[in-house]
Amino acid sequence: MSKLFKSKFFAIVLVMMITVVAGCGQEKEAQSEENELEGTIQIAGSTSVQPLSEELVKAFMAENNKVRINVAGGGSGAGVKAAAAGTADIGASSRELKEEEKNVKEYVIALDGIAIIVHKDNPVNDLSQEDIKKIFAGEITNWSELGGEDGAIHVYNREDGSGTRGAFTELIMGKEVSITDKAIIQNSTGAVRTAVAGDKTGIGYISLGGINEEIKALKVDGVEATVENIKTKTYKIYRPFLYLTQKEPEGVVKAYIDWVLSLEGQGIVAEHFIPVK
Amino acid sequence: MQRSQREKVYKALLFCSALMALFVIILIGGFIFKEGLPVFMKYGFKEIFWGTEWRPSEQLYGQWPMVLGSIYITLGALCLGVPLGVLTAIFLAELAPRKLVSLLIRPAIELLAGIPSVVYGLFGMTTIVPVIRAISKKVPAYAEDPLLSTGYGIVAGAIILSIMILPTIINVAEDAIRSVPQDYKEGSLALGATHWQTIYRVIVPAAKSGIMAGVVLGLGRALGETMAIIMIVGNSPVIPHSLLSSVRSMTGNIAIEMAYSSGEHTQALFATGIILFVFIMLINSLAMFIVNKEAG
Amino acid sequence: MIKPQKTERVAKVVLWTAAMLTVITLVLILGYIFLHGFSKLSWEFLTTEPEAMGAEGGIFSSLVGTIIFTITTIIVAVPVGIAAAVYLCEYTKNGIITKLIRFGTDALAGIPSIVIGLFGFAFFVTLLKPLTGGWSLISGALTGACMILPTLIRTTEEAIKAVPASYREGSYSLGATKWQTISRIILPTAMPGILTGVILGIGRIVGETAALLLTLGGSLFIPTKLTDPASTLSLHLYKVAMEVGAMDVAFGAAAVLILTVLFINISAALIMSLLKKKTIA
């Protein structure tokens, strides 16, 4: 039995190795022929944009079945770098580019509002921009100061570098004031929402698409955080989702970006975020 | 090909494979140092390692809060995990009916070791954190401080970590206890000592270094744990001044911020990697030293 | 003064409590996860693609991703691991090089996965991008292979050491070369032990998240070649729980993960006992 076992084992290993080698060889076939869309696109970057990209790609590939698009994560920073270096065809970013990063072509594919959220039993419904700033700066520390029930305010913040935090800091905190150190850091929309949903005295900020019945979104200066209000620019806390390319896109890449910005693509955007057109 | 030549080729191939692990660890060290050292060079070792402020957007890359955070969580986990682990190991080696062990406890420990850390994180986040929050909100001294009453923090992290390191401690300690020569035990019992006296005065002291090795390995595992930790400890990069305080671990710092970082920020995260790497190498060397001392 | 008999009784109670506490902890965790995840568990959950960023639909793609990823990692790691163990056991005397190799293996075993992930990110994802395609199945698999290599080497070594010396002597005295002895006598005899090591490695790979977060890409699509990004169940669970916040799907995925680990543990035990019986017979 041992001999049989051995030969079987080596046969399996051999087959597996051949598969690997064959798999390696398969790369980089087919670039596009005229007219018919064919080819591979690599998208990398922001994990906030990734789910949206995946929805878009799924629909796009259903229409053009010779196109293969890979969507990888990695984060906004990595997305910008990948686009600039040309290592990915499209880089995705969920924050505005910094001055030194503006050497790439950028396309705003969607807008994402940022909602200020509290526990659903919190009696406070409306805060001024100034109050929000003071809460996140750590100057207001109890809900009783804002007409709520007595209780220390728990601030839920995002990690440094996050697009959501970048936009929030820029729009609410301004340049001089930074967010208090006495904040819990969660590294995604879902994590902040789950945390606030379970914390009666919590406050945080998340992507508008992430709002659900577990938490309550606050009005800011009397304006509700809705898609409509962002479109009309009455609700001012939002950020862009960007697609970045190294140079003027061509071929499949151009076709895909054009499609994303078309009515059809924007229709899919509208299911979760705010379309730009 | 000649037989002897073929033998030589095989030997060379095997040798290369054997070098692989060494090669990988050198590569790991090399890459992390290459990426992380520039930050140390630019700002100075003192500023980075002892620096108390981590604000990458303002070019402040102090690692001390994360170093302390990791140490506190790990020590907390050891305080809870070691007594439970060692006692369980003694039970398994000395007291347990064989059937109970093979049918219940051993599979339980194996499963405990196999549960992915994200599952521990999910569990801790949805059970332990809310419980601690509810309790701390009732204590006036804690309820006032936003950093202490959220439930996220050292205590929650230590509880979950202590469960995660249990299998390591139990397995290594049990092996150590079982390898104590039977004569010691028989001699002690023959002198009229009770079973517990024998365990306490003879067996455990004889297995001391093995048990220590288990503890140190558990320590290494706790220090390196990432996913469960970031879901539970709150991740605030502040110097903790209470056991309930939210903290950030070194591992968490890397996992949380790597995705969105760029430029110097990324390098600073690799700097965290360097510190963690050095800590772990020291701890592993300690464990190996203990094991070797026992063996030699 | 407390009587020894009384201490004895107290000690027994304490020891029993400790052991039972360990078991109860496990039961609590399992119970909690299954209580929340059980309602999600269904054939449909396993075989439908994730919808709405993972918040709805099933976990099919990450399930397939887990299998493909695990197989790839095992293919990369197992030959190297076995070869290394054979070299360490059969070819070396205790020289400096062996000591160094052993040190490397032990050290690698203790490196936290996030640090290995950092390395994978800097080396496989960034530096070797033209070959690996950046965040991809192969980048993740190579990183994973670094992680399980020490486990494989150690368990294989143990298994080889357990092969009786008389087998070797018999083989040599019949005129077999060293390689023949290794490939025909030692490895087949050590196979149950080696398989256990492989299964332990699989267990570790299936549960890994931190290193894959930085290397695998986390795509919701099923990879079609090695340079495609992929996702595994653990990674998907983390994303669904943290990024999307769909706790019901997360608990469902957690339940599936635990069942997988249970399945792996049981099959390891079965293979061991089965092969042991056969060798004895």
Coordinates of C-alpha atoms in Angstrom, one line a residue, chain C residues 127-242:
Chain C
L127 CA 8.1 44.8 -5.9
L128 CA 7.0 41.7 -7.8
K129 CA 3.9 43.3 -9.3
P130 CA 4.8 42.5 -12.9
L131 CA 4.9 38.8 -12.0
T132 CA 2.1 38.5 -9.4
G133 CA -0.3 41.1 -10.7
G134 CA -0.2 43.1 -7.4
W135 CA -3.0 42.1 -4.9
S136 CA -3.7 38.6 -6.2
L137 CA -4.3 35.0 -5.5
I138 CA -0.6 34.2 -6.0
S139 CA 0.6 37.1 -3.8
G140 CA -1.7 35.9 -1.0
A141 CA -0.7 32.3 -1.5
L142 CA 3.0 33.0 -1.4
T143 CA 2.5 35.0 1.8
G144 CA 0.4 32.2 3.3
A145 CA 3.1 29.7 2.3
C146 CA 5.6 31.7 4.4
M147 CA 3.2 31.4 7.3
I148 CA 2.6 27.6 7.3
L149 CA 6.1 26.6 6.2
P150 CA 7.4 26.2 9.8
T151 CA 4.4 24.1 10.8
L152 CA 4.9 21.8 7.8
I153 CA 8.7 21.5 8.5
R154 CA 8.2 20.7 12.2
T155 CA 5.4 18.1 11.8
T156 CA 7.2 16.4 8.9
E157 CA 10.4 16.3 10.9
E158 CA 8.6 14.7 13.8
A159 CA 7.0 12.1 11.5
I160 CA 10.3 11.3 9.9
K161 CA 12.1 11.0 13.2
A162 CA 9.4 8.5 14.3
V163 CA 10.3 6.1 11.5
P164 CA 12.2 3.2 13.1
A165 CA 16.0 3.1 12.4
S166 CA 15.7 -0.6 11.4
Y167 CA 13.7 0.4 8.3
R168 CA 16.6 2.6 7.1
E169 CA 19.2 0.0 7.9
G170 CA 17.2 -2.7 6.1
S171 CA 16.9 -0.5 3.0
Y172 CA 20.6 0.4 3.0
S173 CA 21.7 -3.2 3.5
L174 CA 19.7 -4.2 0.5
G175 CA 21.8 -1.8 -1.5
A176 CA 19.3 1.1 -1.9
T177 CA 20.7 4.6 -2.2
K178 CA 19.9 7.4 0.2
W179 CA 17.3 9.0 -2.1
Q180 CA 15.7 5.6 -2.8
T181 CA 15.5 5.0 0.9
I182 CA 13.9 8.4 1.5
S183 CA 11.4 8.2 -1.3
R184 CA 10.4 4.6 -1.0
I185 CA 10.7 3.8 2.7
I186 CA 10.9 6.9 4.9
L187 CA 8.4 9.3 3.3
P188 CA 5.6 6.6 2.8
T189 CA 6.0 5.5 6.4
A190 CA 5.9 9.1 7.7
M191 CA 2.9 10.0 5.5
P192 CA 0.3 10.0 8.2
G193 CA 2.3 12.5 10.2
I194 CA 3.0 14.6 7.2
L195 CA -0.7 14.7 6.3
T196 CA -1.5 15.8 9.7
G197 CA 0.9 18.7 9.3
V198 CA -0.7 19.6 6.0
I199 CA -4.1 19.6 7.5
L200 CA -2.9 21.8 10.4
G201 CA -1.5 24.1 7.8
I202 CA -4.9 24.2 6.0
G203 CA -6.5 25.1 9.3
R204 CA -4.2 28.0 9.7
I205 CA -4.7 29.2 6.1
V206 CA -8.5 29.0 6.3
G207 CA -8.6 31.1 9.5
E208 CA -6.0 33.7 8.4
T209 CA -7.1 37.3 7.8
A210 CA -4.6 39.9 8.8
A211 CA -1.9 38.9 6.3
L212 CA -4.5 38.5 3.5
L213 CA -5.9 41.9 4.2
L214 CA -2.7 43.3 2.8
T215 CA -2.0 40.9 0.0
L216 CA -5.1 39.0 -1.4
G217 CA -7.1 42.0 -2.7
G218 CA -10.4 40.9 -1.2
S219 CA -12.4 40.8 -4.5
L220 CA -16.0 39.5 -4.5
F221 CA -15.4 37.7 -7.8
I222 CA -14.2 34.2 -8.2
P223 CA -10.6 34.2 -9.5
T224 CA -9.9 32.7 -12.9
K225 CA -6.2 32.9 -12.9
L226 CA -3.4 33.2 -10.4
T227 CA -3.0 36.9 -10.9
D228 CA -6.6 37.7 -10.1
P229 CA -7.5 39.1 -6.7
A230 CA -9.6 36.8 -4.5
S231 CA -11.2 36.6 -1.2
T232 CA -11.6 34.0 1.5
L233 CA -14.3 33.3 4.0
S234 CA -12.4 34.9 6.9
L235 CA -11.6 38.0 4.9
H236 CA -15.2 38.2 3.7
L237 CA -16.5 37.9 7.2
Y238 CA -14.2 40.7 8.4
K239 CA -15.3 42.9 5.5
V240 CA -19.0 42.2 5.9
A241 CA -18.9 42.8 9.7
M242 CA -16.7 45.9 9.6

